Amino acid sequence: MTSLDEFAREQAILNTLDAQGRVVVNDLATEFGVSAVTVRKDLEGLERRSMLRRIRGGAVTVGTPDEGAFEMRLRHSRDVKQRIARSVAPLVRHGDVIALDSSTTCYYLAKEILDRRDLVVVTNALRLAMLLMEQSSAMVLMPGGVLRRSAGSMVGPIGDVLTGRGRINKGFFGVIAISTVHGLMDLSAEEAQTKQFMAKACDQVYGVFDSSKVDGFGLHSFAAVDDIDAMYTDDGMELGAIAHWARLGVPVHVVGGPGDRGAGRSAVRSR
């Protein structure tokens, strides 16, 4: 493994920690083809974000990582999120104006649409913006705000930035929880506020999330049930819940197993 950028090295370090419980500086330096000094800087950065604990000559896992840390969320249910992203990607066409939030499912969606031409992406996600900057021709707009370090996002009252600037064709949003009463929800008030401003500027709003979020707990709604055009999740969502959402007029598209590269089954009712 050579010529990895800092983010890729960090992911490789965390993957090794998951598998082995510890990493050794010299081994990582050889694996990545970089100096031991570079590896130590990588470990220092991860330790600052509570992703590991440094020890002499390397690092070990920590017992209680930051649940909001982007790197941890990126690896949670990774295969499922990638399948959801592949299922959603056909919705994004050349020339679209879209919104992507700071969820890791949207990060994987961004990876699926790097080849779209004349794409405009409005996002509050730092990692996602960097990905698009480095690997696509998309125009990336970041409304600004205050840096939320653990989530890798910019949050704040961005309504004035988006109001009157034209409509966003489609918005894709991850969730902490979904509610048949409150719609798409987040736990952070600041994150929910930012998502709400983005969602209000979208002609179409899509929820994208793995099924563990179906029974999640959220405090703040950012998109009401009537404003949701569809939701995409995996086959861990119960059929009864899918049918309930269909009765509310929200189609739920369910992505199947690892071999599924399409839209999977769905429950749909005209709104």
Coordinates of C-alpha atoms in Angstrom, one line a residue:
M1 CA 0.0 0.0 0.0
T2 CA 1.7 3.2 -1.2
S3 CA 1.0 6.8 -2.1
L4 CA -1.9 7.2 0.2
D5 CA -3.1 10.6 1.3
E6 CA -3.6 11.5 4.9
F7 CA -7.3 10.5 5.0
A8 CA -6.6 7.2 3.4
R9 CA -3.8 6.4 5.8
E10 CA -6.1 7.2 8.7
Q11 CA -8.7 4.9 7.5
A12 CA -6.1 2.1 7.0
I13 CA -4.8 2.7 10.5
L14 CA -8.3 2.5 12.0
N15 CA -9.1 -0.7 10.0
T16 CA -5.9 -2.3 11.4
L17 CA -6.9 -1.2 14.9
D18 CA -10.3 -2.8 14.4
A19 CA -8.7 -6.1 13.3
Q20 CA -5.7 -6.3 15.6
G21 CA -6.2 -3.9 18.5
R22 CA -2.9 -2.1 18.0
V23 CA -0.6 -0.7 15.3
V24 CA 3.2 -0.2 15.2
V25 CA 4.7 2.9 13.8
N26 CA 7.5 1.2 11.8
D27 CA 5.2 -1.3 10.3
L28 CA 2.8 1.4 9.2
A29 CA 5.7 3.5 7.7
T30 CA 6.8 0.5 5.6
E31 CA 3.2 -0.3 4.6
F32 CA 2.4 3.2 3.5
G33 CA 5.8 4.1 2.1
V34 CA 6.2 7.1 4.3
S35 CA 8.5 8.2 7.1
A36 CA 7.9 7.2 10.8
V37 CA 7.5 11.0 11.5
T38 CA 4.5 11.1 9.1
V39 CA 2.9 8.1 10.7
R40 CA 3.4 9.6 14.2
K41 CA 1.7 12.8 13.0
D42 CA -1.2 10.7 11.7
L43 CA -1.5 9.0 15.1
E44 CA -1.4 12.3 16.9
G45 CA -4.2 13.6 14.8
L46 CA -6.3 10.5 15.5
E47 CA -5.6 10.7 19.2
R48 CA -6.7 14.3 19.3
R49 CA -10.1 13.1 17.9
S50 CA -10.2 10.3 20.5
M51 CA -9.9 7.6 17.9
L52 CA -7.0 5.8 19.5
R53 CA -4.5 6.0 22.3
R54 CA -0.8 6.4 21.6
I55 CA 1.7 4.1 23.2
R56 CA 5.4 3.8 22.8
G57 CA 6.1 2.7 19.3
G58 CA 2.5 2.7 18.1
A59 CA -1.1 3.0 19.3
V60 CA -4.0 0.9 20.6
T61 CA -7.8 1.1 20.5
V62 CA -9.8 3.2 22.9
G63 CA -12.7 1.9 24.8
T64 CA -15.2 4.7 24.3
P65 CA -14.6 6.6 21.0
D66 CA -16.5 9.7 20.1
E67 CA -19.8 8.4 18.7
G68 CA -20.1 11.4 16.4
A69 CA -16.6 11.1 14.9
F70 CA -16.8 11.0 11.1
E71 CA -14.2 8.2 10.8
M72 CA -16.1 6.0 13.2
R73 CA -19.4 6.6 11.4
L74 CA -17.8 6.0 8.0
R75 CA -16.9 2.5 9.0
H76 CA -20.2 1.6 10.7
S77 CA -22.4 -0.5 8.4
R78 CA -20.0 0.5 5.5
D79 CA -21.2 -2.2 3.1
V80 CA -24.8 -1.3 3.6
K81 CA -24.2 2.4 3.2
Q82 CA -22.3 1.7 -0.1
R83 CA -25.2 -0.4 -1.4
I84 CA -27.7 2.4 -0.5
A85 CA -25.4 4.9 -2.2
R86 CA -25.3 2.8 -5.4
S87 CA -29.1 2.5 -5.4
V88 CA -29.6 6.3 -5.0
A89 CA -26.9 7.4 -7.5
P90 CA -29.1 7.1 -10.6
L91 CA -31.3 9.9 -9.2
V92 CA -28.4 12.3 -9.8
R93 CA -28.0 13.3 -13.4
H94 CA -25.6 15.5 -15.4
G95 CA -26.3 19.1 -14.8
D96 CA -28.3 18.7 -11.5
V97 CA -28.1 21.0 -8.6
I98 CA -28.1 18.8 -5.4
A99 CA -27.6 19.1 -1.7
L100 CA -25.6 16.5 0.3
D101 CA -25.4 16.7 4.1
S102 CA -22.5 15.6 6.3
S103 CA -23.8 12.0 6.8
T104 CA -21.5 9.2 5.8
T105 CA -24.1 7.7 3.5
C106 CA -24.0 10.9 1.5
Y107 CA -20.2 10.7 1.5
Y108 CA -20.5 7.2 -0.2
L109 CA -23.2 8.7 -2.5
A110 CA -20.7 11.4 -3.6
K111 CA -18.2 8.7 -4.5
E112 CA -20.8 7.2 -6.8
I113 CA -21.4 10.4 -8.7
L114 CA -17.9 11.7 -9.3
D115 CA -18.3 11.3 -13.1
R116 CA -21.4 13.5 -13.3
R117 CA -20.9 16.5 -15.6
D118 CA -21.9 20.1 -14.8
L119 CA -23.0 19.1 -11.3
V120 CA -23.5 21.7 -8.6
V121 CA -23.3 20.4 -5.0
V122 CA -24.4 22.3 -2.0
T123 CA -23.0 20.7 1.1
N124 CA -21.9 21.4 4.7
A125 CA -19.6 18.4 4.8
L126 CA -15.9 19.1 4.8
R127 CA -14.7 15.5 3.8
L128 CA -17.3 15.3 1.1
A129 CA -16.3 18.7 -0.3
M130 CA -12.7 17.7 -0.4
L131 CA -13.5 14.5 -2.2
L132 CA -15.4 16.3 -4.9
M133 CA -12.7 19.0 -5.2
E134 CA -10.0 16.3 -5.7
Q135 CA -11.8 13.8 -7.8
S136 CA -14.6 15.5 -9.7
S137 CA -15.4 18.5 -11.9
A138 CA -18.5 19.5 -9.8
M139 CA -18.9 23.0 -8.6
V140 CA -19.0 22.8 -4.8
L141 CA -20.9 25.4 -2.7
M142 CA -20.4 25.5 1.1
P143 CA -22.8 27.9 2.8
G144 CA -20.4 28.3 5.8
G145 CA -21.0 28.3 9.5
V146 CA -19.2 27.0 12.5
L147 CA -16.9 24.0 12.3
R148 CA -18.4 20.9 14.1
R149 CA -15.2 18.9 14.4
S150 CA -16.4 15.5 15.3
A151 CA -18.9 15.4 12.5
G152 CA -16.6 17.1 10.0
S153 CA -19.4 19.6 9.2
M154 CA -20.2 23.3 9.1
V155 CA -23.3 24.2 11.0
G156 CA -25.3 27.4 11.7
P157 CA -28.1 29.7 10.5
I158 CA -27.4 29.5 6.7
G159 CA -30.9 30.4 5.6
D160 CA -29.9 33.9 4.4
V161 CA -27.2 32.3 2.3
L162 CA -29.6 30.0 0.4
T163 CA -32.7 32.1 0.2
G164 CA -33.4 33.7 -3.1
R165 CA -30.4 32.0 -4.8
G166 CA -32.5 29.5 -6.9
R167 CA -33.8 26.1 -6.1
I168 CA -31.9 22.9 -5.5
N169 CA -33.2 20.0 -7.6
K170 CA -32.7 17.2 -5.1
G171 CA -31.5 17.0 -1.5
F172 CA -30.1 13.8 0.1
F173 CA -30.0 13.6 3.9
G174 CA -28.8 11.1 6.5
V175 CA -30.6 10.8 9.8
I176 CA -30.2 9.9 13.4
A177 CA -33.8 8.7 13.5
I178 CA -37.0 8.8 11.5
S179 CA -40.5 9.5 12.9
T180 CA -43.9 9.1 11.3
V181 CA -44.9 12.2 13.4
H182 CA -41.8 14.4 13.1
G183 CA -40.2 13.1 9.8
L184 CA -36.4 13.1 9.4
M185 CA -34.5 13.8 12.7
D186 CA -31.1 14.6 14.1
L187 CA -29.7 14.6 17.6
S188 CA -27.7 17.8 17.3
A189 CA -29.8 21.1 17.2
E190 CA -27.1 22.8 15.1
E191 CA -26.9 20.0 12.6
A192 CA -30.7 19.8 12.3
Q193 CA -30.9 23.6 11.8
T194 CA -28.5 23.4 8.9
K195 CA -30.2 20.4 7.3
Q196 CA -33.5 22.2 7.7
F197 CA -32.3 25.2 5.7
M198 CA -30.9 23.0 3.0
A199 CA -34.0 20.8 2.8
K200 CA -36.3 23.9 2.5
A201 CA -34.3 25.0 -0.6
C202 CA -34.8 21.6 -2.3
D203 CA -37.6 20.6 -4.8
Q204 CA -37.2 17.0 -3.7
V205 CA -36.0 15.6 -0.4
Y206 CA -34.7 12.1 0.1
G207 CA -33.8 10.3 3.3
V208 CA -30.8 7.9 3.0
F209 CA -29.9 5.8 6.0
D210 CA -29.1 2.3 7.1
S211 CA -31.9 0.5 8.9
S212 CA -30.3 0.9 12.4
K213 CA -31.7 4.4 12.3
V214 CA -35.3 3.3 11.9
D215 CA -35.6 2.8 15.7
G216 CA -33.1 5.6 16.5
F217 CA -33.7 8.4 18.9
G218 CA -33.7 12.0 17.6
L219 CA -34.5 15.3 19.2
H220 CA -34.8 17.7 16.3
S221 CA -36.8 17.4 13.1
F222 CA -35.4 18.9 9.9
A223 CA -37.8 17.6 7.3
A224 CA -41.5 17.0 8.0
V225 CA -43.2 13.9 6.7
D226 CA -45.1 15.8 4.0
D227 CA -41.8 17.2 2.7
I228 CA -40.1 13.8 2.2
D229 CA -40.3 12.5 -1.4
A230 CA -38.7 9.1 -0.7
M231 CA -36.5 7.2 1.6
Y232 CA -33.7 4.7 0.8
T233 CA -32.6 2.1 3.3
D234 CA -31.6 -1.6 3.6
D235 CA -33.6 -4.8 4.1
G236 CA -33.3 -4.6 7.9
M237 CA -36.4 -2.3 8.0
E238 CA -39.5 -4.2 8.9
L239 CA -42.3 -4.6 6.3
G240 CA -44.8 -3.2 8.7
A241 CA -42.8 0.0 9.0
I242 CA -42.4 0.3 5.3
A243 CA -46.2 -0.1 4.8
H244 CA -46.9 2.5 7.4
W245 CA -44.7 5.0 5.6
A246 CA -46.3 4.1 2.3
R247 CA -49.7 4.9 3.8
L248 CA -48.3 8.3 4.7
G249 CA -47.4 8.8 1.1
V250 CA -43.6 8.3 1.5
P251 CA -42.1 5.6 -0.8
V252 CA -39.5 3.4 1.0
H253 CA -36.9 1.9 -1.4
V254 CA -35.2 -1.1 0.2
V255 CA -31.8 -2.2 -1.0
G256 CA -31.1 -5.9 -0.9
G257 CA -27.9 -7.9 -0.2
P258 CA -24.3 -7.4 -1.4
G259 CA -25.2 -8.4 -5.0
D260 CA -27.8 -5.8 -5.3
R261 CA -26.5 -2.8 -7.4
G262 CA -30.0 -1.5 -8.2
A263 CA -33.0 0.0 -6.5
G264 CA -34.2 -3.1 -4.7
R265 CA -37.9 -3.4 -3.6
S266 CA -40.1 -0.5 -2.6
A267 CA -43.4 0.3 -1.1
V268 CA -45.0 3.3 -2.9
R269 CA -48.2 5.2 -2.7
S270 CA -49.0 8.3 -4.7
R271 CA -49.0 11.5 -2.7

